[in-house]
Amino acid sequence: MIYEIKGTRCDPAEAGSQRQLESAYRASIRPACLCCSAKPPMYVARHGGQFIVKRMPGTGALHAPHCPAYAPPVELSGRGRAAAAIKVVSTDLVIRLAVPLTANTSQDRSNDVPPTNKATAGDAVIGNPATPSRLSLLGLLHLLWDEASLNVWSPGMTGKRRWSVVRHRLMEAAQDVRVGRRRLRDHLFVPPQWREHSPQEACESLRQRFLAQDMNTGQMSQQIIIGEMKTCTATSQGGCIVIKHLPGLHLQLSRQAYLIFIGGMADAMALHQAGNPDKGTRLVVICLTTWQDGALRMVQGAGMTTTDSWLPSASLPAYQLLRALQPSRRMVVPLSYGLEPEQLPYAILTDTDPTTLCLGRPADAMDGYRVWLWEPSFQVPLPA
């Protein structure tokens, strides 16, 4: 994308653009996106030694639908209903969570798992339910997925969205999220892409995060882990989850936590199997964890089903549509933010004029949008 910085054109792909972006960063200058005549403001962030241009929070709908910074209006996803839990402060998102990031060391919270709160077939939750004023773990997962644009797709991404890309984008998105006064990045662990000997390094890195926070706060620190679930099995004490890229670190669950997790994940797991995990679906989990007695224990957890390209899928018809659209279409997938689902579009096509809402059941027309009904059993042609 091309930007304008104080009247000068800036293309991040060109040589010398890093100098332009560094100057803008140090002077707190907002680049303007040239995707449309409104020229929505952006901001420059520093990540991994590079200067990058990011969308200002809450401005996604100001961009042209073809722009990588575009996001649908919040009323087309669960974000509108979760607005009270998400506050924009300058370039940060300050959120309120329904789960704690620390726990008193005198208490054993490993078995403290409140009742199940189910979202949609492709989403599952155990732990504190979401409310419009507080995000659940699933709501946080959706927020990060949204901010990282992992719910956005264009054909040029085919074969390029590996786990290393997903991790990079999630960590980049977490830089600008705060939970009260805490930086989310200090409590978020996303395992790096597996390499020989790297699992041991990743496990030790995670363990050190727990130990450092214990010494600094005097409280039992809790880390949020996001990863692709490889297995979830019963054990004599309860259950065990293995996350891909962390094969040497098993997440232990109490008996109660395991039964609730399996129950809450039943629909997501069924969708995962129906979508054929060998070819087309993934299970992404977000787990609130503690380090106790030399073992990693899950306090609360949630999960969602995605396509092989990490596009969230809330149901089998939605998954089938996304698979049909992926080879040739540009789209955004709306997310529920862990709230009780209303009728959200399965996908929003951004390569049509006007923008097309792909729905699973009939709905009233909306100003500025074309409505198209998806029914896989009828084999209706995809919208032109």
Tab-separated table of C-alpha atoms in Angstrom:
chain	number	residue	atom	x	y	z
A	1	MET	CA	0.000	0.000	0.000
A	2	ILE	CA	1.133	3.573	-0.708
A	3	TYR	CA	1.083	6.231	2.011
A	4	GLU	CA	1.589	9.960	2.260
A	5	ILE	CA	3.807	11.462	4.946
A	6	LYS	CA	3.638	15.260	5.135
A	7	GLY	CA	2.871	15.476	1.420
A	8	THR	CA	5.594	12.982	0.383
A	9	ARG	CA	4.769	9.604	-1.117
A	10	CYS	CA	5.985	6.557	0.830
A	11	ASP	CA	5.954	2.994	-0.463
A	12	PRO	CA	7.175	0.576	2.254
A	13	ALA	CA	8.335	-1.825	-0.467
A	14	GLU	CA	10.824	0.671	-1.879
A	15	ALA	CA	14.408	1.189	-0.770
A	16	GLY	CA	14.779	4.111	1.593
A	17	SER	CA	11.249	3.804	2.980
A	18	GLN	CA	12.577	2.694	6.394
A	19	ARG	CA	14.274	6.096	6.768
A	20	GLN	CA	11.002	7.845	5.965
A	21	LEU	CA	9.093	5.693	8.441
A	22	GLU	CA	11.707	6.146	11.157
A	23	SER	CA	11.487	9.920	10.796
A	24	ALA	CA	7.683	9.745	11.008
A	25	TYR	CA	7.924	7.445	14.039
A	26	ARG	CA	10.256	9.737	15.961
A	27	ALA	CA	8.202	12.833	15.097
A	28	SER	CA	4.865	11.082	15.855
A	29	ILE	CA	3.598	11.877	12.355
A	30	ARG	CA	0.548	9.974	11.094
A	31	PRO	CA	0.938	8.642	7.532
A	32	ALA	CA	-2.192	8.948	5.387
A	33	CYS	CA	-3.395	5.894	3.483
A	34	LEU	CA	-4.015	6.679	-0.185
A	35	CYS	CA	-6.560	3.896	-0.731
A	36	CYS	CA	-9.383	6.436	-1.041
A	37	SER	CA	-10.050	10.172	-1.086
A	38	ALA	CA	-10.676	10.195	2.701
A	39	LYS	CA	-6.983	9.363	3.305
A	40	PRO	CA	-7.529	7.545	6.632
A	41	PRO	CA	-4.769	8.167	9.190
A	42	MET	CA	-2.314	5.378	10.026
A	43	TYR	CA	0.554	5.224	12.525
A	44	VAL	CA	4.122	3.944	12.521
A	45	ALA	CA	5.179	1.243	14.974
A	46	ARG	CA	8.509	-0.429	15.612
A	47	HIS	CA	8.543	-4.215	15.643
A	48	GLY	CA	11.495	-6.578	15.390
A	49	GLY	CA	13.866	-3.781	14.419
A	50	GLN	CA	11.645	-2.649	11.528
A	51	PHE	CA	9.296	0.297	11.194
A	52	ILE	CA	5.838	-0.678	9.978
A	53	VAL	CA	2.653	1.196	9.129
A	54	LYS	CA	-0.419	0.066	11.058
A	55	ARG	CA	-4.090	0.882	10.981
A	56	MET	CA	-5.301	3.296	13.643
A	57	PRO	CA	-7.650	1.454	16.016
A	58	GLY	CA	-11.292	1.777	15.063
A	59	THR	CA	-10.655	3.171	11.559
A	60	GLY	CA	-10.874	0.007	9.444
A	61	ALA	CA	-14.239	0.932	7.902
A	62	LEU	CA	-12.778	4.251	6.628
A	63	HIS	CA	-10.528	2.407	4.182
A	64	ALA	CA	-11.521	1.235	0.713
A	65	PRO	CA	-12.672	-2.431	0.653
A	66	HIS	CA	-9.690	-3.410	-1.505
A	67	CYS	CA	-7.205	-1.919	1.006
A	68	PRO	CA	-5.287	-4.327	3.293
A	69	ALA	CA	-6.202	-2.029	6.210
A	70	TYR	CA	-9.934	-2.347	5.552
A	71	ALA	CA	-12.167	-3.804	8.240
A	72	PRO	CA	-15.963	-4.047	8.018
A	73	PRO	CA	-18.096	-1.759	10.205
A	74	VAL	CA	-18.274	-3.136	13.755
A	75	GLU	CA	-22.012	-3.786	13.459
A	76	LEU	CA	-21.215	-6.599	10.988
A	77	SER	CA	-19.289	-8.553	13.641
A	78	GLY	CA	-19.369	-9.175	17.385
A	79	ARG	CA	-17.014	-6.256	17.916
A	80	GLY	CA	-19.872	-3.797	17.959
A	81	ARG	CA	-21.530	-5.629	20.855
A	82	ALA	CA	-18.189	-5.889	22.685
A	83	ALA	CA	-17.435	-2.171	22.337
A	84	ALA	CA	-17.712	-1.549	26.085
A	85	ALA	CA	-14.837	-3.994	26.666
A	86	ILE	CA	-12.533	-2.350	24.102
A	87	LYS	CA	-11.373	1.229	24.560
A	88	VAL	CA	-9.167	3.125	22.111
A	89	VAL	CA	-6.449	5.190	23.808
A	90	SER	CA	-4.242	6.847	21.203
A	91	THR	CA	-2.783	3.909	19.242
A	92	ASP	CA	-3.516	1.337	21.967
A	93	LEU	CA	-6.496	-0.885	22.586
A	94	VAL	CA	-7.244	-1.076	26.312
A	95	ILE	CA	-9.430	-4.088	27.015
A	96	ARG	CA	-11.274	-5.555	29.979
A	97	LEU	CA	-10.997	-9.328	30.361
A	98	ALA	CA	-13.332	-11.714	32.135
A	99	VAL	CA	-10.281	-13.686	33.301
A	100	PRO	CA	-7.428	-12.627	35.640
A	101	LEU	CA	-3.811	-12.449	34.489
A	102	THR	CA	-2.496	-13.139	37.982
A	103	ALA	CA	-3.684	-15.259	40.892
A	104	ASN	CA	-2.802	-15.245	44.597
A	105	THR	CA	-0.022	-17.784	45.238
A	106	SER	CA	-1.784	-19.020	48.356
A	107	GLN	CA	-4.612	-20.333	46.253
A	108	ASP	CA	-4.591	-23.280	43.887
A	109	ARG	CA	-6.452	-22.037	40.872
A	110	SER	CA	-5.684	-25.042	38.646
A	111	ASN	CA	-9.054	-26.628	39.394
A	112	ASP	CA	-11.029	-23.382	39.440
A	113	VAL	CA	-12.940	-23.832	36.184
A	114	PRO	CA	-16.363	-22.158	36.028
A	115	PRO	CA	-19.197	-23.676	33.977
A	116	THR	CA	-19.144	-24.017	30.229
A	117	ASN	CA	-20.151	-21.146	27.978
A	118	LYS	CA	-20.586	-22.295	24.401
A	119	ALA	CA	-20.357	-19.957	21.447
A	120	THR	CA	-20.923	-21.349	17.933
A	121	ALA	CA	-20.164	-24.757	16.451
A	122	GLY	CA	-16.715	-23.647	15.364
A	123	ASP	CA	-15.975	-21.861	18.630
A	124	ALA	CA	-15.824	-23.316	22.123
A	125	VAL	CA	-15.213	-21.841	25.556
A	126	ILE	CA	-14.566	-23.006	29.082
A	127	GLY	CA	-14.188	-20.467	31.821
A	128	ASN	CA	-15.696	-17.090	32.568
A	129	PRO	CA	-18.360	-16.175	30.004
A	130	ALA	CA	-18.083	-13.081	27.865
A	131	THR	CA	-20.290	-10.086	28.517
A	132	PRO	CA	-20.587	-6.888	26.489
A	133	SER	CA	-18.328	-5.219	29.104
A	134	ARG	CA	-15.650	-7.948	29.403
A	135	LEU	CA	-13.979	-10.196	26.843
A	136	SER	CA	-13.709	-13.931	27.409
A	137	LEU	CA	-10.624	-15.806	26.243
A	138	LEU	CA	-12.428	-16.543	22.990
A	139	GLY	CA	-13.229	-12.846	22.649
A	140	LEU	CA	-9.533	-12.056	23.134
A	141	LEU	CA	-8.574	-14.639	20.523
A	142	HIS	CA	-11.015	-13.080	18.063
A	143	LEU	CA	-9.722	-9.579	18.855
A	144	LEU	CA	-6.116	-10.587	18.163
A	145	TRP	CA	-7.114	-12.487	15.011
A	146	ASP	CA	-8.986	-9.401	13.843
A	147	GLU	CA	-6.194	-6.937	14.666
A	148	ALA	CA	-3.651	-9.232	12.989
A	149	SER	CA	-5.862	-9.374	9.844
A	150	LEU	CA	-5.814	-13.173	9.986
A	151	ASN	CA	-9.511	-13.105	9.096
A	152	VAL	CA	-8.666	-11.346	5.818
A	153	TRP	CA	-7.905	-13.266	2.639
A	154	SER	CA	-6.812	-12.653	-0.939
A	155	PRO	CA	-5.683	-15.253	-3.515
A	156	GLY	CA	-2.118	-13.915	-3.396
A	157	MET	CA	-1.799	-15.314	0.140
A	158	THR	CA	-2.156	-18.904	-1.046
A	159	GLY	CA	0.674	-21.042	0.313
A	160	LYS	CA	2.210	-18.114	2.229
A	161	ARG	CA	0.303	-18.106	5.518
A	162	ARG	CA	2.464	-20.473	7.547
A	163	TRP	CA	2.496	-20.674	11.337
A	164	SER	CA	5.532	-18.376	11.449
A	165	VAL	CA	3.444	-15.679	9.700
A	166	VAL	CA	0.497	-16.246	12.043
A	167	ARG	CA	2.757	-15.963	15.091
A	168	HIS	CA	4.460	-12.817	13.810
A	169	ARG	CA	1.135	-11.101	13.181
A	170	LEU	CA	-0.331	-12.105	16.545
A	171	MET	CA	2.679	-10.822	18.457
A	172	GLU	CA	2.671	-7.630	16.395
A	173	ALA	CA	-1.032	-7.102	17.182
A	174	ALA	CA	-0.480	-7.785	20.909
A	175	GLN	CA	2.070	-4.959	21.113
A	176	ASP	CA	-0.728	-2.406	21.052
A	177	VAL	CA	-3.126	-4.164	23.442
A	178	ARG	CA	-3.285	-3.457	27.164
A	179	VAL	CA	-5.294	-5.193	29.868
A	180	GLY	CA	-5.708	-2.326	32.288
A	181	ARG	CA	-2.120	-1.186	32.893
A	182	ARG	CA	-0.574	-4.474	31.784
A	183	ARG	CA	0.865	-4.978	28.328
A	184	LEU	CA	-0.725	-8.086	26.845
A	185	ARG	CA	2.572	-9.041	25.183
A	186	ASP	CA	4.039	-9.665	28.670
A	187	HIS	CA	1.395	-12.315	29.298
A	188	LEU	CA	1.110	-13.811	25.804
A	189	PHE	CA	3.129	-16.767	24.540
A	190	VAL	CA	2.801	-17.951	20.931
A	191	PRO	CA	5.253	-20.769	20.193
A	192	PRO	CA	7.694	-20.166	17.337
A	193	GLN	CA	7.733	-22.354	14.238
A	194	TRP	CA	9.183	-25.751	15.083
A	195	ARG	CA	12.828	-26.319	14.226
A	196	GLU	CA	15.264	-28.951	15.401
A	197	HIS	CA	16.096	-28.328	19.095
A	198	SER	CA	13.723	-25.320	19.215
A	199	PRO	CA	10.960	-26.993	21.308
A	200	GLN	CA	13.290	-27.212	24.318
A	201	GLU	CA	14.242	-23.552	23.924
A	202	ALA	CA	10.568	-22.527	23.628
A	203	CYS	CA	9.630	-24.519	26.736
A	204	GLU	CA	12.457	-22.976	28.753
A	205	SER	CA	11.516	-19.498	27.528
A	206	LEU	CA	7.948	-20.028	28.732
A	207	ARG	CA	9.096	-21.364	32.103
A	208	GLN	CA	11.347	-18.343	32.630
A	209	ARG	CA	8.406	-16.010	31.969
A	210	PHE	CA	6.501	-17.574	34.851
A	211	LEU	CA	9.495	-17.419	37.199
A	212	ALA	CA	10.290	-13.784	36.355
A	213	GLN	CA	6.733	-12.638	37.017
A	214	ASP	CA	6.562	-14.557	40.297
A	215	MET	CA	9.650	-12.770	41.602
A	216	ASN	CA	8.468	-9.354	40.426
A	217	THR	CA	4.872	-9.472	41.701
A	218	GLY	CA	4.775	-12.026	44.480
A	219	GLN	CA	1.714	-13.446	42.775
A	220	MET	CA	1.211	-16.582	40.744
A	221	SER	CA	1.623	-15.299	37.194
A	222	GLN	CA	-0.619	-16.594	34.453
A	223	GLN	CA	0.364	-16.775	30.811
A	224	ILE	CA	-1.953	-16.941	27.814
A	225	ILE	CA	-0.835	-19.492	25.233
A	226	ILE	CA	-2.182	-19.481	21.678
A	227	GLY	CA	-1.405	-22.391	19.401
A	228	GLU	CA	-2.742	-25.149	17.193
A	229	MET	CA	-4.000	-28.079	19.224
A	230	LYS	CA	-2.396	-31.361	18.235
A	231	THR	CA	-3.974	-33.771	20.737
A	232	CYS	CA	-6.222	-33.738	23.789
A	233	THR	CA	-6.219	-37.011	25.743
A	234	ALA	CA	-7.485	-38.350	29.055
A	235	THR	CA	-4.982	-39.151	31.826
A	236	SER	CA	-5.264	-40.691	35.282
A	237	GLN	CA	-5.369	-37.160	36.825
A	238	GLY	CA	-7.632	-35.596	34.205
A	239	GLY	CA	-6.332	-34.645	30.776
A	240	CYS	CA	-3.409	-33.465	28.700
A	241	ILE	CA	-3.228	-31.097	25.725
A	242	VAL	CA	-0.309	-31.044	23.300
A	243	ILE	CA	0.150	-27.929	21.186
A	244	LYS	CA	1.974	-28.045	17.874
A	245	HIS	CA	5.452	-26.500	17.947
A	246	LEU	CA	5.548	-27.288	21.705
A	247	PRO	CA	5.697	-31.096	21.580
A	248	GLY	CA	7.822	-31.345	24.731
A	249	LEU	CA	5.472	-29.312	26.916
A	250	HIS	CA	2.176	-30.915	27.924
A	251	LEU	CA	-0.675	-28.825	29.295
A	252	GLN	CA	-2.122	-30.632	32.306
A	253	LEU	CA	-5.835	-30.397	33.108
A	254	SER	CA	-7.613	-31.458	36.282
A	255	ARG	CA	-10.367	-34.041	35.849
A	256	GLN	CA	-13.048	-31.376	36.063
A	257	ALA	CA	-11.218	-29.071	33.645
A	258	TYR	CA	-10.730	-31.893	31.150
A	259	LEU	CA	-14.408	-32.914	31.176
A	260	ILE	CA	-15.534	-29.316	30.755
A	261	PHE	CA	-12.995	-28.654	28.027
A	262	ILE	CA	-14.001	-31.764	26.061
A	263	GLY	CA	-17.673	-30.883	26.473
A	264	GLY	CA	-17.163	-27.302	25.418
A	265	MET	CA	-14.991	-28.284	22.448
A	266	ALA	CA	-17.319	-31.046	21.202
A	267	ASP	CA	-18.877	-29.007	18.379
A	268	ALA	CA	-15.556	-27.468	17.325
A	269	MET	CA	-13.928	-30.910	17.284
A	270	ALA	CA	-16.830	-32.328	15.261
A	271	LEU	CA	-16.470	-29.507	12.737
A	272	HIS	CA	-12.719	-30.133	12.672
A	273	GLN	CA	-13.322	-33.782	11.783
A	274	ALA	CA	-16.089	-32.974	9.280
A	275	GLY	CA	-13.774	-30.548	7.511
A	276	ASN	CA	-11.097	-33.270	7.228
A	277	PRO	CA	-8.133	-32.314	9.472
A	278	ASP	CA	-5.684	-34.042	7.132
A	279	LYS	CA	-6.538	-31.597	4.358
A	280	GLY	CA	-8.547	-28.639	5.481
A	281	THR	CA	-9.152	-27.719	9.122
A	282	ARG	CA	-7.194	-26.665	12.197
A	283	LEU	CA	-8.113	-26.274	15.864
A	284	VAL	CA	-6.673	-23.112	17.418
A	285	VAL	CA	-6.752	-22.924	21.216
A	286	ILE	CA	-6.168	-20.108	23.671
A	287	CYS	CA	-5.290	-21.257	27.179
A	288	LEU	CA	-4.855	-19.383	30.438
A	289	THR	CA	-2.078	-21.280	32.213
A	290	THR	CA	-0.070	-21.413	35.417
A	291	TRP	CA	3.225	-23.110	36.284
A	292	GLN	CA	2.726	-25.311	39.358
A	293	ASP	CA	4.860	-28.046	40.881
A	294	GLY	CA	7.094	-28.147	37.813
A	295	ALA	CA	4.179	-28.617	35.398
A	296	LEU	CA	2.194	-26.382	33.073
A	297	ARG	CA	-1.487	-26.370	34.047
A	298	MET	CA	-4.462	-24.955	32.187
A	299	VAL	CA	-6.833	-22.800	34.246
A	300	GLN	CA	-9.250	-21.867	31.480
A	301	GLY	CA	-9.399	-22.421	27.751
A	302	ALA	CA	-11.236	-21.742	24.507
A	303	GLY	CA	-10.878	-22.725	20.887
A	304	MET	CA	-12.018	-22.159	17.333
A	305	THR	CA	-11.921	-24.064	14.062
A	306	THR	CA	-10.154	-22.569	11.048
A	307	THR	CA	-9.430	-23.512	7.472
A	308	ASP	CA	-5.941	-24.685	6.534
A	309	SER	CA	-5.123	-21.014	5.851
A	310	TRP	CA	-6.211	-19.975	9.361
A	311	LEU	CA	-9.519	-18.362	8.344
A	312	PRO	CA	-11.972	-18.781	11.263
A	313	SER	CA	-14.981	-20.956	10.509
A	314	ALA	CA	-18.010	-20.987	12.813
A	315	SER	CA	-19.965	-23.816	11.149
A	316	LEU	CA	-19.720	-26.482	8.470
A	317	PRO	CA	-21.625	-24.402	5.850
A	318	ALA	CA	-19.314	-21.447	6.602
A	319	TYR	CA	-16.264	-23.691	6.245
A	320	GLN	CA	-17.539	-25.065	2.922
A	321	LEU	CA	-18.085	-21.544	1.612
A	322	LEU	CA	-14.620	-20.365	2.669
A	323	ARG	CA	-13.022	-23.353	0.950
A	324	ALA	CA	-14.944	-22.526	-2.236
A	325	LEU	CA	-13.975	-18.843	-2.104
A	326	GLN	CA	-10.282	-19.160	-1.141
A	327	PRO	CA	-8.801	-19.939	-4.572
A	328	SER	CA	-9.995	-16.769	-6.274
A	329	ARG	CA	-11.752	-14.259	-4.004
A	330	ARG	CA	-10.870	-11.424	-1.596
A	331	MET	CA	-12.822	-11.477	1.647
A	332	VAL	CA	-13.069	-10.732	5.359
A	333	VAL	CA	-14.524	-13.215	7.870
A	334	PRO	CA	-16.508	-11.518	10.695
A	335	LEU	CA	-15.892	-12.808	14.240
A	336	SER	CA	-18.337	-13.132	17.139
A	337	TYR	CA	-15.900	-11.967	19.875
A	338	GLY	CA	-17.151	-14.818	22.050
A	339	LEU	CA	-20.618	-13.332	22.517
A	340	GLU	CA	-23.848	-15.196	21.869
A	341	PRO	CA	-23.954	-15.321	18.078
A	342	GLU	CA	-26.372	-13.239	16.097
A	343	GLN	CA	-26.596	-13.840	12.385
A	344	LEU	CA	-23.148	-12.815	11.192
A	345	PRO	CA	-22.149	-13.092	7.533
A	346	TYR	CA	-20.114	-16.202	6.757
A	347	ALA	CA	-17.852	-13.925	4.728
A	348	ILE	CA	-17.771	-10.403	3.319
A	349	LEU	CA	-16.515	-10.222	-0.264
A	350	THR	CA	-14.395	-7.124	-0.839
A	351	ASP	CA	-13.811	-7.713	-4.570
A	352	THR	CA	-17.379	-6.834	-5.615
A	353	ASP	CA	-19.086	-3.476	-6.036
A	354	PRO	CA	-20.972	-3.059	-3.823
A	355	THR	CA	-19.406	-5.241	-1.128
A	356	THR	CA	-21.219	-8.587	-0.776
A	357	LEU	CA	-22.453	-10.111	2.491
A	358	CYS	CA	-22.510	-13.921	2.241
A	359	LEU	CA	-25.244	-15.129	4.602
A	360	GLY	CA	-26.507	-18.505	5.748
A	361	ARG	CA	-30.162	-17.522	5.915
A	362	PRO	CA	-32.331	-14.776	4.423
A	363	ALA	CA	-32.005	-11.293	5.872
A	364	ASP	CA	-33.174	-7.787	5.111
A	365	ALA	CA	-31.234	-5.740	2.586
A	366	MET	CA	-28.564	-3.393	3.975
A	367	ASP	CA	-27.677	-0.005	2.523
A	368	GLY	CA	-24.385	-0.107	0.657
A	369	TYR	CA	-24.173	-3.914	0.549
A	370	ARG	CA	-25.354	-6.703	-1.686
A	371	VAL	CA	-26.801	-9.719	0.152
A	372	TRP	CA	-26.132	-13.217	-1.187
A	373	LEU	CA	-27.451	-16.475	0.288
A	374	TRP	CA	-25.192	-19.541	0.551
A	375	GLU	CA	-26.805	-22.961	0.539
A	376	PRO	CA	-24.216	-25.708	-0.139
A	377	SER	CA	-26.771	-28.422	-0.878
A	378	PHE	CA	-28.249	-26.363	-3.743
A	379	GLN	CA	-24.832	-25.804	-5.367
A	380	VAL	CA	-25.636	-22.194	-6.138
A	381	PRO	CA	-23.029	-20.325	-8.190
A	382	LEU	CA	-20.678	-18.019	-6.288
A	383	PRO	CA	-21.415	-14.270	-6.567
A	384	ALA	CA	-19.733	-12.527	-9.485
